[in-house]
Coordinates of C-alpha atoms and ligand atoms in Angstrom, one line a residue:
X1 CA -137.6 -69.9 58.2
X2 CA -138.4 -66.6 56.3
X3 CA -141.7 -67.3 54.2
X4 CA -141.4 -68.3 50.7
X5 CA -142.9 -65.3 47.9
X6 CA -142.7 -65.6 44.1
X7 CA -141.3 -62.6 42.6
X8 CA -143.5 -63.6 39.3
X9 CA -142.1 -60.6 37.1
X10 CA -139.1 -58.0 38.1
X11 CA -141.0 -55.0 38.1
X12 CA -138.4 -52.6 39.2
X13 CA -134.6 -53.3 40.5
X14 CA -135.4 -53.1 43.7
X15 CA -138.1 -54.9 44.5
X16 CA -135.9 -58.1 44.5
X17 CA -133.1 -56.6 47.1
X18 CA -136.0 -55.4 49.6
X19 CA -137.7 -58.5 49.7
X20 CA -134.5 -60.7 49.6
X21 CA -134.2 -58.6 52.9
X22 CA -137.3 -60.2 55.0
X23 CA -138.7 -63.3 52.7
X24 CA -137.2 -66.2 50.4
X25 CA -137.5 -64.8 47.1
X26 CA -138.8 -67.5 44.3
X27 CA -138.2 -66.7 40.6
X28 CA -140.3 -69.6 39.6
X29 CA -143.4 -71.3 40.8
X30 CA -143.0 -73.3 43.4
X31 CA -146.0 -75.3 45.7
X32 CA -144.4 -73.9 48.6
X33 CA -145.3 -70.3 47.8
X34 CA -147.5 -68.0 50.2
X35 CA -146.8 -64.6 48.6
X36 CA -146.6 -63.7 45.3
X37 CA -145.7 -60.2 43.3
X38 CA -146.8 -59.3 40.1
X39 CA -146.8 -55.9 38.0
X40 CA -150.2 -54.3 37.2
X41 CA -149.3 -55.1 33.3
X42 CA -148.6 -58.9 33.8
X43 CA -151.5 -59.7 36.2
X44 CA -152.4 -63.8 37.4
X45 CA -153.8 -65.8 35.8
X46 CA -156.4 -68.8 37.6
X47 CA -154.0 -71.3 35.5
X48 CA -150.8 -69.3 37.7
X49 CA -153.1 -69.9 40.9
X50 CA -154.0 -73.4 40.6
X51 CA -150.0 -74.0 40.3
X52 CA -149.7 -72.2 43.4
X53 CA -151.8 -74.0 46.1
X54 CA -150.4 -72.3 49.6
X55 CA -151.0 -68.9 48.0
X56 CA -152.4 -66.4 50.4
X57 CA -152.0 -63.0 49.2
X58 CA -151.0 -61.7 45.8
X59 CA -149.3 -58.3 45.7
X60 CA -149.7 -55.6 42.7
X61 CA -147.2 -53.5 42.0
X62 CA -149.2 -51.1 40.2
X63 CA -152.5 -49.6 41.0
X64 CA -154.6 -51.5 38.2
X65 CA -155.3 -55.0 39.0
X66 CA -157.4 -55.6 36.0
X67 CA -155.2 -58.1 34.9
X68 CA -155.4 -60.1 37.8
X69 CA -158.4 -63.2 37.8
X70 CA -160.6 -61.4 40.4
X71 CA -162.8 -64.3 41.0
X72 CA -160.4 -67.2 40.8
X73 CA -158.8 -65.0 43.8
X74 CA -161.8 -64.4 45.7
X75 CA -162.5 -67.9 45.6
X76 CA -159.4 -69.3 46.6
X77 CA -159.4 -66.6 49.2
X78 CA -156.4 -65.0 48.1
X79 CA -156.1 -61.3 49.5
X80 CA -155.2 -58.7 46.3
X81 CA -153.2 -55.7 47.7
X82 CA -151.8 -52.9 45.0
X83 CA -149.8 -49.9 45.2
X84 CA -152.7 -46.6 45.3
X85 CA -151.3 -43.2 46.4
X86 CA -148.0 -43.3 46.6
X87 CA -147.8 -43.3 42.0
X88 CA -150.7 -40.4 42.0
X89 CA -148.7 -37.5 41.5
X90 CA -146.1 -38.9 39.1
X91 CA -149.2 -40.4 37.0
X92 CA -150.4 -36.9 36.6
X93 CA -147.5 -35.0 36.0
X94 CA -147.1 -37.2 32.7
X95 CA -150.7 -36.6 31.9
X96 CA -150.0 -32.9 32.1
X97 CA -146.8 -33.5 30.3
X98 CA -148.7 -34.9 27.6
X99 CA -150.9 -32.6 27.1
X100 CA -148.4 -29.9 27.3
X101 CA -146.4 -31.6 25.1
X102 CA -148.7 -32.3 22.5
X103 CA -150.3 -29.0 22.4
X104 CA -147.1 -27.1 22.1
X105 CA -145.7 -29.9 19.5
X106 CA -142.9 -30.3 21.8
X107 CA -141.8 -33.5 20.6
X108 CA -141.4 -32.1 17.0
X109 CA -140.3 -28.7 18.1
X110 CA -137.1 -31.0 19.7
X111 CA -136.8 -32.9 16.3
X112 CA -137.0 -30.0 13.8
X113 CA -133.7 -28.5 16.4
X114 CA -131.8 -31.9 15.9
X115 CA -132.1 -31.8 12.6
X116 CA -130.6 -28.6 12.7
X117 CA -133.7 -27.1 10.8
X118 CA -134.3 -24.0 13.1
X119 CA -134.7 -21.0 10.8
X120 CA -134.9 -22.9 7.9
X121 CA -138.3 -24.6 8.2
X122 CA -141.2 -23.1 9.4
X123 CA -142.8 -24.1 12.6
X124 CA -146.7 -24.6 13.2
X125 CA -148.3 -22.3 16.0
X126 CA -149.1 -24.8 18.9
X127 CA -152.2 -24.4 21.0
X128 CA -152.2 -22.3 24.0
X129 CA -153.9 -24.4 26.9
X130 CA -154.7 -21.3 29.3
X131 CA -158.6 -20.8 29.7
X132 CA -159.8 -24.1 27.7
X133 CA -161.7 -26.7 28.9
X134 CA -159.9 -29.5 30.2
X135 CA -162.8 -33.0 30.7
X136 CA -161.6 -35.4 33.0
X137 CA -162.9 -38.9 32.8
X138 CA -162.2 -41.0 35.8
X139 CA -162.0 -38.6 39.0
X140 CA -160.5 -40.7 41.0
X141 CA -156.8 -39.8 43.2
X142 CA -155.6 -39.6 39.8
X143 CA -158.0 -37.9 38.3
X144 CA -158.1 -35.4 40.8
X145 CA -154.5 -34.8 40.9
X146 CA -154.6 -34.0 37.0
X147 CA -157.4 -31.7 37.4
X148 CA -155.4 -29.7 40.7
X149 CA -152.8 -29.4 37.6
X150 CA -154.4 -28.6 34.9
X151 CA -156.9 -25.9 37.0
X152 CA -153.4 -24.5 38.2
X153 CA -152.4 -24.1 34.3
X154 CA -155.7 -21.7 34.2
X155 CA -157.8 -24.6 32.1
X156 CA -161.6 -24.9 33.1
X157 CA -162.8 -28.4 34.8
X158 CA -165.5 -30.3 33.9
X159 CA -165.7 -34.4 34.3
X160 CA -167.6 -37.5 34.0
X161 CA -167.4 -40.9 36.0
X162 CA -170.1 -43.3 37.8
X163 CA -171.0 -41.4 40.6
X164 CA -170.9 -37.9 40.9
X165 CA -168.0 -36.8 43.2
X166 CA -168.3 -34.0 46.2
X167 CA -165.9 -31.3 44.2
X168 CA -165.6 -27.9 42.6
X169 CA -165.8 -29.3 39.0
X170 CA -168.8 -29.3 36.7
X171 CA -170.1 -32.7 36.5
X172 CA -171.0 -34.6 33.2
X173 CA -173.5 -37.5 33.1
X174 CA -173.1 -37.6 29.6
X175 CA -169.7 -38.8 28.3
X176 CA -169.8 -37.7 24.6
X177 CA -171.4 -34.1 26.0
X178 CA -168.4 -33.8 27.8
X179 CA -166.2 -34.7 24.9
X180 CA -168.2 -32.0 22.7
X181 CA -167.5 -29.2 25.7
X182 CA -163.5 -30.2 25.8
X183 CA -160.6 -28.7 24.2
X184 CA -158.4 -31.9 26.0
X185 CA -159.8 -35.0 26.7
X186 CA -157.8 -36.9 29.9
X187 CA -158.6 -40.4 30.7
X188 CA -157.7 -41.4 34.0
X189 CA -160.0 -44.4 34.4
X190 CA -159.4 -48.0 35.4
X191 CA -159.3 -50.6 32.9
X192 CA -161.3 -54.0 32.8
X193 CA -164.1 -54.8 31.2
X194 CA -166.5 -52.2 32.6
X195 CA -164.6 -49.7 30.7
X196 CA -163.5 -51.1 27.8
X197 CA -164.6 -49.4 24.6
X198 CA -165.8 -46.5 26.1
X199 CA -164.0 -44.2 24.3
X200 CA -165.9 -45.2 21.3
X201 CA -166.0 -43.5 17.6
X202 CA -168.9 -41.2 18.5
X203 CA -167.1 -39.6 21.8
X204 CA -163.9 -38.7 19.2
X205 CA -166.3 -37.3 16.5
X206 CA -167.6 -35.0 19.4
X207 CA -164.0 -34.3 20.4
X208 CA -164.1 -32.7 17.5
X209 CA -161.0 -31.6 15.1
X210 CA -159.1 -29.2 17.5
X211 CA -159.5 -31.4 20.2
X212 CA -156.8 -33.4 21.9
X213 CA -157.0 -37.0 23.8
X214 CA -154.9 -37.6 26.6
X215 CA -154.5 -41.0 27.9
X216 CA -152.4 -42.0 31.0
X217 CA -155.0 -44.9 32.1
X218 CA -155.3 -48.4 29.2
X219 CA -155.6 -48.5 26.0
X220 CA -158.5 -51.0 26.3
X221 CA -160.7 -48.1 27.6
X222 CA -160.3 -46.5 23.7
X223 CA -161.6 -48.3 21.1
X224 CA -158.1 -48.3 19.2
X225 CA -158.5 -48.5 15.7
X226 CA -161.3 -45.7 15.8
X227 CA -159.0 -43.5 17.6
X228 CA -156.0 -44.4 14.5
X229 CA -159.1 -43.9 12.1
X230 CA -159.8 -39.9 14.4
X231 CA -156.0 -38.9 13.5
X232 CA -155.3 -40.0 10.1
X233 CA -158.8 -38.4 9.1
X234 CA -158.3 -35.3 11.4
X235 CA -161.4 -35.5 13.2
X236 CA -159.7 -35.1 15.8
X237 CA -156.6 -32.7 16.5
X238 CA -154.2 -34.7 18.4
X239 CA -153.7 -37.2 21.1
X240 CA -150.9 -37.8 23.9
X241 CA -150.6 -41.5 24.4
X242 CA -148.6 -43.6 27.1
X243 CA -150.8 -46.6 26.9
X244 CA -152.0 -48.6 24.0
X245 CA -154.0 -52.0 23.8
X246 CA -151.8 -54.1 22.8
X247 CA -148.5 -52.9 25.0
X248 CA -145.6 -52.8 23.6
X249 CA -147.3 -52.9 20.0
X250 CA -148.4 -49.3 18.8
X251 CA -150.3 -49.0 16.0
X252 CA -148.0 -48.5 13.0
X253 CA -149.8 -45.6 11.1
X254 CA -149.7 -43.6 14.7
X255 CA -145.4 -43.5 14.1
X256 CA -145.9 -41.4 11.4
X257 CA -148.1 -38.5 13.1
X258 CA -146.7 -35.2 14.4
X259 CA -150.2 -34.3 16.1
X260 CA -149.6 -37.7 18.3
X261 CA -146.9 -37.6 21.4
X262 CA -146.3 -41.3 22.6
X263 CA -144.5 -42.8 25.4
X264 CA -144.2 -46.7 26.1
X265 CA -146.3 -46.7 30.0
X266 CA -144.7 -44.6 32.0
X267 CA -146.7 -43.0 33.8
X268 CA -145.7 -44.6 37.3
X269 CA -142.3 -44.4 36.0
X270 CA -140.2 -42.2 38.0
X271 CA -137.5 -42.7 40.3
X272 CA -140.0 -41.7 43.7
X273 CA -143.0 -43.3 42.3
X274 CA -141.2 -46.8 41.7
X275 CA -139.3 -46.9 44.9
X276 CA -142.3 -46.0 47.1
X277 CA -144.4 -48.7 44.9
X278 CA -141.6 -51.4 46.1
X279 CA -141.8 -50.7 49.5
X280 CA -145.4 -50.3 49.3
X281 CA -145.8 -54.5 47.9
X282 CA -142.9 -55.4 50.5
X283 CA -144.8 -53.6 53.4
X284 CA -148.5 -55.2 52.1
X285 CA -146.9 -58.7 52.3
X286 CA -144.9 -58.1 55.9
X287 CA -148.2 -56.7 57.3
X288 CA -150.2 -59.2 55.9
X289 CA -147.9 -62.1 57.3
X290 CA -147.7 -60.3 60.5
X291 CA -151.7 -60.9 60.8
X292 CA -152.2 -57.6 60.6
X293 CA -153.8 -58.0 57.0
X294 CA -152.4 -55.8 53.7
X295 CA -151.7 -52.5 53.8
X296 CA -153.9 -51.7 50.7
X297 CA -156.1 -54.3 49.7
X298 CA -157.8 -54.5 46.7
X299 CA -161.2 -53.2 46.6
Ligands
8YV301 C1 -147.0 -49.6 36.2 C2 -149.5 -49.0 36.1 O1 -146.2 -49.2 35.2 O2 -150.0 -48.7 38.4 C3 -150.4 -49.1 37.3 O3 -151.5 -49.6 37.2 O4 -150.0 -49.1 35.0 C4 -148.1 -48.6 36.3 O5 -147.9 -47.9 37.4 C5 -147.3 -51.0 36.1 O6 -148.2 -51.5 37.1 C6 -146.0 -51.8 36.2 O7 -146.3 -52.9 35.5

């Protein structure tokens, strides 16, 4: 009898049809449940896991896991696998999209052509991103995949994160330092409550008023209404969001903004990225019910 997981949230099309093809699929919890799968926006809660008493492993599609209850898991010894890697490179294109995008107004530029407005409105001169400094916070995969990008787009490196890392970038202890030195700010940090806030008021007023925020990681690690106060005020020049605090609420006075690109999460979202996510949380839980444990457990 194939063992019983609980597909807790769809997360793509075809997760369902690959698991259907090794385990019983559940839609709803059910005591009998071993497995479960969850997206990295939905998370589990301890209430989730006390309804759940045979689970053993809980598999994250999605590389942030912040939304699932670490310690209820750890103490129910419930293994956490999620989906690193194999999302990386599609997570930094959209960064780089962003920041392309919102430097070169892209997103009006398409507007003002719709509107059939070519030749007879003027169009603002966008910023050029070659030679400017490009501050990374976060240097993880992720991180690091930007920065190959955006050092191939002839920007200049510099980051900040816990520990310094062993590469050819100029490291930053200082977060708001690194804000003052950046023409584009990219976050690319995990959420949770070690980072929350940490993109506070102060490190925007040293982004200064030509500088641009990208943001491909959480909104929680930007302290939200400071970052709506930075635009409407102009201190600072522009941001590129695909992630927001309160997903899918965006602040209403960001609709308005032409400096501000915005995309509803989809960073992971391309056709490559989501497949090899799906077959990543199918081949975590067939490992791990092999005894062979998960693929890519979580830490
Ligand atoms: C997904 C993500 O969109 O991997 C993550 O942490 O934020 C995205 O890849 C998300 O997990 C799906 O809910």
């Amino acid at each position: 009898m194939s063992i019983p997981i609980y597909l807790a949230h769809e997360c793509t099309p075809l997760l369902p049809e690959l698991l259907a093809r090794e385990f019983r699929v559940f839609r709803e919890p059910d005591s009998s449940i071993r497995g479960m799968v969850t997206s990295g926006s939905q998370g589990v809660s301890v209430g989730q896991m006390e309804r759940l008493p045979n689970l053993q492993i809980i598999a994250n599609f999605g590389v942030g896991v912040e939304q699932i209850d670490m310690q209820a898991a750890q103490a129910r010894h419930i293994v956490v696998a999620n989906t690193p890697d194999v999302l990386t490179e599609s997570v930094a294109e959209l960064a780089l999209g962003l920041l392309l995008a919102t430097a070169r107004r892209l997103t009006v530029a398409d507007r003002l052509v719709r509107e059939r407005l070519w030749g007879k409105r003027n169009f603002p001169l966008g910023t050029q991103v070659y030679g400017k400094n490009c501050g990374v916070v976060g240097m993880g995969r992720i991180g690091q995949a930007i920065a190959r990008r955006a050092e191939a787009f002839g920007m200049k490196i510099a980051y900040h994160t816990r520990n310094r890392r062993d590469l050819p970038y100029r490291f930053v202890t200082d977060l708001q330092a690194l804000a003052q030195d950046s023409d584009f700010l990219v976050l690319a940090l995990p959420g949770g409550p070690a980072t929350e806030g940490m993109i506070e008021a102060r490190v925007l007023a040293a982004l200064g008023p030509t500088g641009i925020l990208i943001n491909v990681a959480r909104g929680s690690v930007v302290d939200e209404p400071a970052l709506v106060r930075a635009l409407l005020t102009g201190q600072i020049g522009g941001a590129g969001l695909d992630v927001f605090a309160h997903e899918p609420q965006v602040p209403e006075e960001l609709l308005d903004l032409e400096q501000v690109v915005l995309t509803p999460h989809l960073g992971s979202a391309t056709e490559e990225a989501r497949r090899a996510m799906a077959e990543l949380c199918v081949a975590n839980l067939r490992s791990f019910f092999a005894g062979e444990g998960a693929l890519t457990p979580w830490p």
